[in-house]
Short mmCIF file of C-alpha atoms and ligand atoms in Angstrom, two decimals:
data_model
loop_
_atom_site.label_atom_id
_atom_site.label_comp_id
_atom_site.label_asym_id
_atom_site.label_seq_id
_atom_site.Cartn_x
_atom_site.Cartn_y
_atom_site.Cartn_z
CA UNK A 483 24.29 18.81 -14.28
CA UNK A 484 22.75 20.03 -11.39
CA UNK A 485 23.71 18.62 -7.79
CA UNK A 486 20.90 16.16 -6.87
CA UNK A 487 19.92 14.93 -10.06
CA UNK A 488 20.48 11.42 -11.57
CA UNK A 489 22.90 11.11 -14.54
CA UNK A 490 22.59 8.02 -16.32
CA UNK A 491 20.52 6.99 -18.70
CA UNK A 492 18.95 4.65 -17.08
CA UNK A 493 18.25 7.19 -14.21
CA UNK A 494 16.72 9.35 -16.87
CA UNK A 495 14.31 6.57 -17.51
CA UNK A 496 13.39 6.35 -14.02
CA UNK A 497 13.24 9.91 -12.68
CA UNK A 498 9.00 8.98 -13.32
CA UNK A 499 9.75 6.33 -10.81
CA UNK A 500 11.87 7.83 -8.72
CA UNK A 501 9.94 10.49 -8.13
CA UNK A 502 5.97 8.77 -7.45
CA UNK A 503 7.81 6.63 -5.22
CA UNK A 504 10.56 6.57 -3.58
CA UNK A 505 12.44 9.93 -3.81
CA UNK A 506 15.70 8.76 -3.96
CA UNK A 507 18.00 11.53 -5.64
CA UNK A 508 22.27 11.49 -5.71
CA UNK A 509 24.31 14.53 -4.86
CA UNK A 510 27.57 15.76 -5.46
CA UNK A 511 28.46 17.17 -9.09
CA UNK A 512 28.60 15.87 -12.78
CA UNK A 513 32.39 16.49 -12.73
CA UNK A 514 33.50 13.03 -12.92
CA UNK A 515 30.89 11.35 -15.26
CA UNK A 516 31.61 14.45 -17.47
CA UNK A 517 34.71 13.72 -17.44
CA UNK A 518 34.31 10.05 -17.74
CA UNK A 519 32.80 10.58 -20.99
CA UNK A 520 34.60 12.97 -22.94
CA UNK A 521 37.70 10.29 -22.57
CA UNK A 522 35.57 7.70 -23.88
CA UNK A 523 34.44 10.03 -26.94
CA UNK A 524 37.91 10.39 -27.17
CA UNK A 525 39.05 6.53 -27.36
CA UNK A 526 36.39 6.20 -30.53
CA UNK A 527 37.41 9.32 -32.46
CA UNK A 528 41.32 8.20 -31.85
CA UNK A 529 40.10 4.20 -32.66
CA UNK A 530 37.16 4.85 -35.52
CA UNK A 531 35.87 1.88 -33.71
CA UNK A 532 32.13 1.54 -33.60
CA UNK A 533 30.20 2.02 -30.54
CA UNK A 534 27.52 -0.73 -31.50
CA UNK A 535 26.92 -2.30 -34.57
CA UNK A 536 30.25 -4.43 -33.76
CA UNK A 537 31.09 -7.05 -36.09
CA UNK A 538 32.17 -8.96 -33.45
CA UNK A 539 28.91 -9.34 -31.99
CA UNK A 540 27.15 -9.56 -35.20
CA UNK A 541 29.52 -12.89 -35.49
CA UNK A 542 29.14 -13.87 -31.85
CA UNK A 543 25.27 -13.44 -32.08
CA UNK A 544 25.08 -16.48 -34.79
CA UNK A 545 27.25 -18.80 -33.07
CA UNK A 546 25.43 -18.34 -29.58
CA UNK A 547 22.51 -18.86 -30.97
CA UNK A 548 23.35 -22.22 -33.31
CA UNK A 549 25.09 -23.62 -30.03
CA UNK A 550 21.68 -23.28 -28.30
CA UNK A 551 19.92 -24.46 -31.73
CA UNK A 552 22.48 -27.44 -31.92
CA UNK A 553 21.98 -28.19 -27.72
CA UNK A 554 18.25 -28.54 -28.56
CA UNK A 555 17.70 -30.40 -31.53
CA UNK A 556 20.10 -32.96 -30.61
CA UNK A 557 18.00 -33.48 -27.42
CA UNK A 558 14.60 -33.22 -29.20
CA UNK A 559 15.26 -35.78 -31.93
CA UNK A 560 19.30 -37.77 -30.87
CA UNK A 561 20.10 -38.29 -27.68
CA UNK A 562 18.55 -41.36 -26.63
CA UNK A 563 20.41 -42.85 -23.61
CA UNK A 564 20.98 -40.68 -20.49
CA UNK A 565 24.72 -40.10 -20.89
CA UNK A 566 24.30 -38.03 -24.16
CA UNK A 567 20.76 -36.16 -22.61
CA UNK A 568 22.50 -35.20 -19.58
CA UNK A 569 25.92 -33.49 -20.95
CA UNK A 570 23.51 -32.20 -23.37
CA UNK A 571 20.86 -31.01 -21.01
CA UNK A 572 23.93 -29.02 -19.51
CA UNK A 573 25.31 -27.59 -22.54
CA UNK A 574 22.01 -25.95 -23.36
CA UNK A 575 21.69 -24.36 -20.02
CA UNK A 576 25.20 -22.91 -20.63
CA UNK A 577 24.01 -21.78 -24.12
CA UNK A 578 20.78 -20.55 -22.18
CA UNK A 579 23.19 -18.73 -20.12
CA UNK A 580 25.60 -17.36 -23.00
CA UNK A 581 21.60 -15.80 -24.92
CA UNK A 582 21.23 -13.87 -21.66
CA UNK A 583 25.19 -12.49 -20.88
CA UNK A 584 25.86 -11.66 -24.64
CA UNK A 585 23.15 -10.88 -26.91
CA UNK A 586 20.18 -10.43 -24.88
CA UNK A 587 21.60 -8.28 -22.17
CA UNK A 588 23.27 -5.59 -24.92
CA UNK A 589 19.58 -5.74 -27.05
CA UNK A 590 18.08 -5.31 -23.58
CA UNK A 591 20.64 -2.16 -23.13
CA UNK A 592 20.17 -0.77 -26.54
CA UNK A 593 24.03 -1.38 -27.04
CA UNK A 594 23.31 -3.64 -29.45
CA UNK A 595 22.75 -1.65 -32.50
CA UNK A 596 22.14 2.02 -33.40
CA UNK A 597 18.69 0.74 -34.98
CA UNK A 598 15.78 -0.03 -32.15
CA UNK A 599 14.27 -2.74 -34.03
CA UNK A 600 17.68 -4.56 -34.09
CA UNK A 601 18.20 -3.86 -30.97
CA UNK A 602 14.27 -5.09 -29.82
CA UNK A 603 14.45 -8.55 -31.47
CA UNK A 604 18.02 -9.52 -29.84
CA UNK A 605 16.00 -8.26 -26.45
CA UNK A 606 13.35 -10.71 -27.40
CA UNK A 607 15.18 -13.63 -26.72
CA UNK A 608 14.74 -13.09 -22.96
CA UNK A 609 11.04 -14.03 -23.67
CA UNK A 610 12.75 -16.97 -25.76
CA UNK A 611 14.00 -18.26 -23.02
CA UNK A 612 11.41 -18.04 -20.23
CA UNK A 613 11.81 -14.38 -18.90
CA UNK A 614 10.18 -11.01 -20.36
CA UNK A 615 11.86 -8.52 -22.02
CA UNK A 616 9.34 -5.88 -20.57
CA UNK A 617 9.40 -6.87 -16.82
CA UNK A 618 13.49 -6.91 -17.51
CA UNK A 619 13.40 -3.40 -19.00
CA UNK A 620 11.86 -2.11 -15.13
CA UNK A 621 13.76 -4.46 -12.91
CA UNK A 622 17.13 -4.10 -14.58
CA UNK A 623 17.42 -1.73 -16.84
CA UNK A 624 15.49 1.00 -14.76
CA UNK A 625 16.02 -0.51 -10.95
CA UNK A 626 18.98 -1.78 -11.19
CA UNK A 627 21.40 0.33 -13.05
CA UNK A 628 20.03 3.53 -10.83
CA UNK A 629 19.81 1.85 -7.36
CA UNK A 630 22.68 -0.61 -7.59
CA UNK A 631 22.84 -1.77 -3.93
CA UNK A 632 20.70 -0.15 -2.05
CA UNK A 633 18.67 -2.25 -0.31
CA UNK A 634 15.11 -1.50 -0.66
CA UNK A 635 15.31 -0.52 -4.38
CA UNK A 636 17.61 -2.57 -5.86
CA UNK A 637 15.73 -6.02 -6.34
CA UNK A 638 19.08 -7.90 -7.51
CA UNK A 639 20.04 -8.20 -3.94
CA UNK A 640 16.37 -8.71 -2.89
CA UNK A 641 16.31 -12.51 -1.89
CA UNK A 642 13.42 -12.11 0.51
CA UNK A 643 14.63 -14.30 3.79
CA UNK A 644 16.16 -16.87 2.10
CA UNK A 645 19.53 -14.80 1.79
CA UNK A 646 21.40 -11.85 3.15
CA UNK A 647 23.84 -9.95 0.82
CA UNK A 648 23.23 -6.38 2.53
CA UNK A 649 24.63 -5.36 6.11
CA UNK A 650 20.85 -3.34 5.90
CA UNK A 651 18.81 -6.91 5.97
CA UNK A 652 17.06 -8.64 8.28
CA UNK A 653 19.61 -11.54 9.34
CA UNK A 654 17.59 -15.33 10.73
CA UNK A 655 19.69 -17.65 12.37
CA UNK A 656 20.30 -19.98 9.26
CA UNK A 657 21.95 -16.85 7.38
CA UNK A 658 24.88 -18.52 9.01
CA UNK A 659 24.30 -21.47 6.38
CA UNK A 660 24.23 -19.24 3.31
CA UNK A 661 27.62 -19.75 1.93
CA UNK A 662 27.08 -23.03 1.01
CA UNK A 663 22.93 -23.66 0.81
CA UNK A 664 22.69 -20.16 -1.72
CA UNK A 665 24.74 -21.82 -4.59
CA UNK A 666 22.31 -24.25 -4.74
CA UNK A 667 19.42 -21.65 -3.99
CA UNK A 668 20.86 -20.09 -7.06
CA UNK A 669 19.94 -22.93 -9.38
CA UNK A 670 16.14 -22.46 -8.73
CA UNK A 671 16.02 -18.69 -9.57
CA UNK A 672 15.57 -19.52 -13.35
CA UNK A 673 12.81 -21.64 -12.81
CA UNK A 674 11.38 -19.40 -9.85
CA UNK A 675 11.46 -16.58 -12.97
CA UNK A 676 9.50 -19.12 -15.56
CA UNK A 677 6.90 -20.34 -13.65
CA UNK A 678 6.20 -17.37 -10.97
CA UNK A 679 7.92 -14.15 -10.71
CA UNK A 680 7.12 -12.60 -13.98
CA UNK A 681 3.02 -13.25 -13.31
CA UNK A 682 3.53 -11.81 -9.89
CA UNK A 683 4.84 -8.91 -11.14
CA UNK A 684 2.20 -8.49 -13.57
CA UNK A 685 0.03 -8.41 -11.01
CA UNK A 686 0.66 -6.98 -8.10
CA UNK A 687 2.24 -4.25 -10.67
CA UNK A 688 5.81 -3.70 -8.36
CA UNK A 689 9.54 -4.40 -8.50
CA UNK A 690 11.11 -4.50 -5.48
CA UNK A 691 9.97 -1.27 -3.71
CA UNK A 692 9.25 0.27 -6.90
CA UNK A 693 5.64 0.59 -9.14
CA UNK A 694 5.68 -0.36 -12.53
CA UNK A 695 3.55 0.21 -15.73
CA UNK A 696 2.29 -2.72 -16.25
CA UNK A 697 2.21 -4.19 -19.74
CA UNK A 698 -0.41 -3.08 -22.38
CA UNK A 699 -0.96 -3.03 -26.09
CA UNK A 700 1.81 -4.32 -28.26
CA UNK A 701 3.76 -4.91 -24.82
CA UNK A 702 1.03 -7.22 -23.22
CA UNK A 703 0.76 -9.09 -26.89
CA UNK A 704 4.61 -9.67 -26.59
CA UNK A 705 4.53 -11.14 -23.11
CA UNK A 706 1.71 -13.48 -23.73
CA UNK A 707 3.45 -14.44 -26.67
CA UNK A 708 6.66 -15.00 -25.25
CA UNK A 709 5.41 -17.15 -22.38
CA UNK A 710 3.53 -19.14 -25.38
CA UNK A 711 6.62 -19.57 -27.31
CA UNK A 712 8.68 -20.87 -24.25
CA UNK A 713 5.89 -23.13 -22.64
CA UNK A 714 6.17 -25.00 -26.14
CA UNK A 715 9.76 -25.13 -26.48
CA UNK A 716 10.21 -26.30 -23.23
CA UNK A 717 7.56 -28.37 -22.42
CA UNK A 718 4.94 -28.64 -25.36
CA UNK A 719 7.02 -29.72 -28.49
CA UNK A 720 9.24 -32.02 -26.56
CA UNK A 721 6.70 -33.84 -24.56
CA UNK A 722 4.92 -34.60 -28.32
CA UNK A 723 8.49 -37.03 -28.79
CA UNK A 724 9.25 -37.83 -25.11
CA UNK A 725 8.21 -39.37 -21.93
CA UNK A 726 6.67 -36.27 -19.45
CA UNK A 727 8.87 -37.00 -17.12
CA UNK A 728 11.72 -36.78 -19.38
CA UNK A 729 11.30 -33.85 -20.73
CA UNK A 730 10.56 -32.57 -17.10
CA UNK A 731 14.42 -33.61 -16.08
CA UNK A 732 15.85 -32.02 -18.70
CA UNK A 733 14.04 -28.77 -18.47
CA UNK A 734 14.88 -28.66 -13.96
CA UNK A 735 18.62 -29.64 -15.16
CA UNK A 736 19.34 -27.06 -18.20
CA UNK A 737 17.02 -24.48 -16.28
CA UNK A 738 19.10 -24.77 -12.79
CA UNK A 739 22.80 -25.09 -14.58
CA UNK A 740 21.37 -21.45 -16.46
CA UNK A 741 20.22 -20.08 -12.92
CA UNK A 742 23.93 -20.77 -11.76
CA UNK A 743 25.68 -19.65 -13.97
CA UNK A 744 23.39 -16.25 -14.47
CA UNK A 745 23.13 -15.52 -10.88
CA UNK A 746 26.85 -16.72 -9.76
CA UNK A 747 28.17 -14.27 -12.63
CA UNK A 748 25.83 -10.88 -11.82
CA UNK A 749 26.48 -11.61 -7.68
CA UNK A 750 30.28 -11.67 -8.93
CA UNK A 751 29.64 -7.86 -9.69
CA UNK A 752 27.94 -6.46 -6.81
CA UNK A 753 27.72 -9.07 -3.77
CA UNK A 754 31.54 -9.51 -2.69
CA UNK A 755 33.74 -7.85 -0.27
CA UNK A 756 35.26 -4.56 -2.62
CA UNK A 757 31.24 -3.92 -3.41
CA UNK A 758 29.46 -0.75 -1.04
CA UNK A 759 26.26 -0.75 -0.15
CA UNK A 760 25.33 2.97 0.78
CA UNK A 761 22.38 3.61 2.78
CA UNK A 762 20.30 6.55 1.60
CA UNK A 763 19.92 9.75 3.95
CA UNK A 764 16.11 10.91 4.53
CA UNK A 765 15.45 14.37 4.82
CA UNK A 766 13.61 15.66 8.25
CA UNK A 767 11.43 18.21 6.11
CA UNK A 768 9.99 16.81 3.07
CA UNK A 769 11.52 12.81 3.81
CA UNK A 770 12.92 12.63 0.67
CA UNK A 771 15.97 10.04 0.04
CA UNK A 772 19.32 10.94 -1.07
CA UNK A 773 22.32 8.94 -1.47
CA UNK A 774 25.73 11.03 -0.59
CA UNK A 775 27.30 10.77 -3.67
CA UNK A 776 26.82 11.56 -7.29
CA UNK A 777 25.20 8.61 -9.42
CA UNK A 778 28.62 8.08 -11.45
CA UNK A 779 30.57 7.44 -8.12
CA UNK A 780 27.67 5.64 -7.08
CA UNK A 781 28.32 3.30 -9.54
CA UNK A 782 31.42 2.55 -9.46
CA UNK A 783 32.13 1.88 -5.58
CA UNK A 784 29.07 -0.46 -5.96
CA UNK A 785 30.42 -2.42 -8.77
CA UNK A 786 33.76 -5.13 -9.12
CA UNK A 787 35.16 -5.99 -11.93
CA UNK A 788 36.99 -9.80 -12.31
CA UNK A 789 39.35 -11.81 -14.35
CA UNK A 790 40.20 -8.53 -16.92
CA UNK A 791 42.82 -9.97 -18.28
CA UNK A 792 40.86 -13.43 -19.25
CA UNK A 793 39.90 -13.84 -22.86
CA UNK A 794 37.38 -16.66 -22.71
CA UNK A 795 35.30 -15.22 -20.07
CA UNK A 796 35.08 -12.01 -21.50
CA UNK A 797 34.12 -13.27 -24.60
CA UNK A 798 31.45 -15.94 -22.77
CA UNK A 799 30.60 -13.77 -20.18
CA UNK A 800 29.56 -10.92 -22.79
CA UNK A 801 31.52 -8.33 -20.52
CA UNK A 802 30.11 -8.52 -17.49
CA UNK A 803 33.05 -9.12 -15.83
CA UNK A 804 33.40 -5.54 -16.95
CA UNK A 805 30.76 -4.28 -14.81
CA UNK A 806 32.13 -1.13 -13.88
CA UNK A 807 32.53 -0.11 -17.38
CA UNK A 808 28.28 -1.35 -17.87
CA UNK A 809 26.90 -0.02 -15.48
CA UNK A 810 29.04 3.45 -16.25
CA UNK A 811 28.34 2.69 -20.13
CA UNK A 812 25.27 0.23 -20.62
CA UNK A 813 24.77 1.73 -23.89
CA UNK A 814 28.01 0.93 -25.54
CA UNK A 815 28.61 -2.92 -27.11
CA UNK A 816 30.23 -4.37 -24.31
CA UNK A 817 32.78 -5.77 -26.73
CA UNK A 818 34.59 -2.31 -26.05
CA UNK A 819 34.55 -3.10 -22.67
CA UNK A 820 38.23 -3.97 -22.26
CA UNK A 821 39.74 -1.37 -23.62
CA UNK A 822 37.51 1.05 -22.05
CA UNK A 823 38.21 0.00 -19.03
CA UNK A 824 41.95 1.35 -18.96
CA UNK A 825 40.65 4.50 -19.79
CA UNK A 826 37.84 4.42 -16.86
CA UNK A 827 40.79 3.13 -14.71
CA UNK A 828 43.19 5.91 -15.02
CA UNK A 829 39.98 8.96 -14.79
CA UNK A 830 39.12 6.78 -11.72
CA UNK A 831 42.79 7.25 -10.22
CA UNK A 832 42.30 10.69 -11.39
CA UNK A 833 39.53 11.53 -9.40
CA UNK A 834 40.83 9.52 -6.21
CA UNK A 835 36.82 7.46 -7.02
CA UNK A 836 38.16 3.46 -6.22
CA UNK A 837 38.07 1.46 -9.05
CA UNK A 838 37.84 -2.40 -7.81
CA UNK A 839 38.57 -5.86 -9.71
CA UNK A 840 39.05 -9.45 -8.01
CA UNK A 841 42.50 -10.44 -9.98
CA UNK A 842 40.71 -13.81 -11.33
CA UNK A 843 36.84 -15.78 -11.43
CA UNK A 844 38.38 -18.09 -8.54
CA UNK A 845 39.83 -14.85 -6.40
CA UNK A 846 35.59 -13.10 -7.53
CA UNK A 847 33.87 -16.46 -6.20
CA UNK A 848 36.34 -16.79 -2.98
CA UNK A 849 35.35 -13.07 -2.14
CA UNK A 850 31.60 -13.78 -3.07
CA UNK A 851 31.66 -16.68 -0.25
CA UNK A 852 33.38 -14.76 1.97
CA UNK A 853 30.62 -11.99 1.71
CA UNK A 854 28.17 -14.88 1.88
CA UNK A 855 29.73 -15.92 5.08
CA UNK A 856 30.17 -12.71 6.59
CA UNK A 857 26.46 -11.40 5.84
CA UNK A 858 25.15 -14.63 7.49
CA UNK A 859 26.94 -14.12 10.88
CA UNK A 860 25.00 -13.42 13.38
CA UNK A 861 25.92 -9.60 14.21
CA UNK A 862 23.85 -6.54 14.55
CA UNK A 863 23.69 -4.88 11.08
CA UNK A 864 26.80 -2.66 10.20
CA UNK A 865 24.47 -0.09 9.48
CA UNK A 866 22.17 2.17 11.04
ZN1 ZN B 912 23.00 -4.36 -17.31
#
């Protein structure tokens, strides 16, 4: 592929975007992704493993799901006293959590299954759980996988003044606070994504720096639904058995302990020390954007893996402490992800391209505070 043109699939997707708005193109050559993926095709001939349509996740999909199902029936019509509805209220925001990392994200991806409608319904339980498949498919699927880290486009590492995680953003004195107060900050994004962000979006019809389409047709009929369904899970059916005000606690607790644990784990990926955050180049004649390498590279220098080697995570945390290996392969089950990332490894080393990953979670979250800490200090930008 041509020098200056983006090479993933999600940059296919967004070349409309790209283009009306911002500009922003990648150089260098295809060499490496090339490259990249002929090894991969490779791995499944030699393995006969499937790419999606994994048993595994066909397994892993039904016991997510009855651990959330479990979580909330036992709060709707069991737990009475506060000592069962608060370990409770927990484990469903972990379960909330699990939805999004395992099966939602790889339906979201269309790494779920090689058939759309499969993977559309396991992308539907975003709306399940508060969020919108739709909006999703823009900010994450489009923004984020193309513009990883660049500040401007990217909205993942878009927290408006209340945090800095780019040496490009505008730093206020209590930055200096953010490696403690942003853990907490963390908590509120879930509920920050219920109750507001997804209607903004709809309406002001933007992402970050970026123009949607916003919903229509079937697409508008799932959103409204979706916030319909959620609004009476959360609040409607429950309040029907319980006090307001109870149902109120549990919904802040589970929805905060499922912003943690969602936020914590993508910021693992992209906001600590190993991570880049390239600033794009604008051209004199025609001010077009373009970052200085190709999209592939891109990727991986803004991307850390963690805790490889841990089997519980990487089962809970659906592969995302594979990251390199998503964002290089969003469209393969991420249950391959550990394999394939000895193989992206060693065409990494190959290449001389830096392949990055914190040794354990402890060693990611250390480097994530440490990034905290060093974004909030107050020094002139490391950029221009
Ligand atoms: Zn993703």
């Amino acid at each position: 592929m041509s020098s200056g043109t983006i090479t993933s699939d999600a940059g296919r997707a967004s070349e409309s975007i790209a283009s009306n708005a911002s500009k922003l193109k990648f150089s260098g050559s295809d060499r490496f992704i090339r490259e990249l993926r002929h090894r991969v095709d490779a791995y499944f001939e030699q393995t006969g493993r499937p790419r999606r349509d994994c048993p595994r996740m066909y397994f892993k999909t039904v016991t997510i799901l009855a651990w959330f199902a479990a979580a909330y029936l036992l709060l709707l019509f069991v737990a009475t006293s506060w000592w069962l509805i608060v370990p409770l209220a927990i484990v469903l925001g972990i379960s909330i959590a699990a939805i999004g990392f395992n099966i939602q994200h790889d339906g979201g991806h269309r790494a779920y299954s090689e058939r759309p409608w499969v993977n559309k319904l396991m992308a539907l339980t975003l709306d399940l759980m508060g969020g919108s498949s739709y909006l999703w498919d823009w900010k994450h699927n489009t923004i984020h996988h193309t513009y990883t880290n660049i500040d401007g486009h990217d909205d993942d590492i878009n927290l408006g003044f209340l945090g800095r995680l780019s040496p490009h953003q505008k730093h206020y004195w209590f930055h200096r606070l953010q490696g403690i107060y942003l853990w907490l900050l963390y908590g509120f994004l879930a509920i920050k994504w219920h109750l507001f962000e997804d209607f903004y979006h709809i309406t002001t019809g933007r992402i970050g720096g970026q123009k949607i389409k916003r919903p229509r047709g079937k697409d508008l009929v799932i959103f409204i639904a979706g916030k319909v369904v959620f609004f009476s899970l959360a609040f409607g059916i429950p309040m029907l058995l319980h006090p307001w005000w109870a149902v109120l606690g549990v919904y802040a607790l589970a929805a905060f302990v499922s912003g943690v644990v969602l936020s914590v784990v993508f910021q693992l990926a992209h906001c600590v020390e190993a991570a880049d955050f390239p600033v794009p180049v604008i051209s004199e004649v025609d001010g077009s954007q373009r970052i200085q390498t190709d999209w592939a590279v891109h990727q991986v220098q803004t991307t850390v893996d963690f805790s490889r080697r841990n089997r519980f995570l990487s089962w809970f945390l659906g592969g995302l402490n594979f990251q390199v290996e998503h964002h290089l392969f969003s469209k393969i089950c991420h249950v391959n992800y550990p394999e394939l990332s000895k193989v992206v490894e060693e065409v990494c080393r190959e290449f001389g391209v830096r392949y990055a990953a914190n040794k354990s979670f402890f060693s990611a979250l250390a480097s994530h505070y440490r990034w905290l800490t060093l974004m909030g200090q107050p020094v002139p930008a490391v950029a221009s």
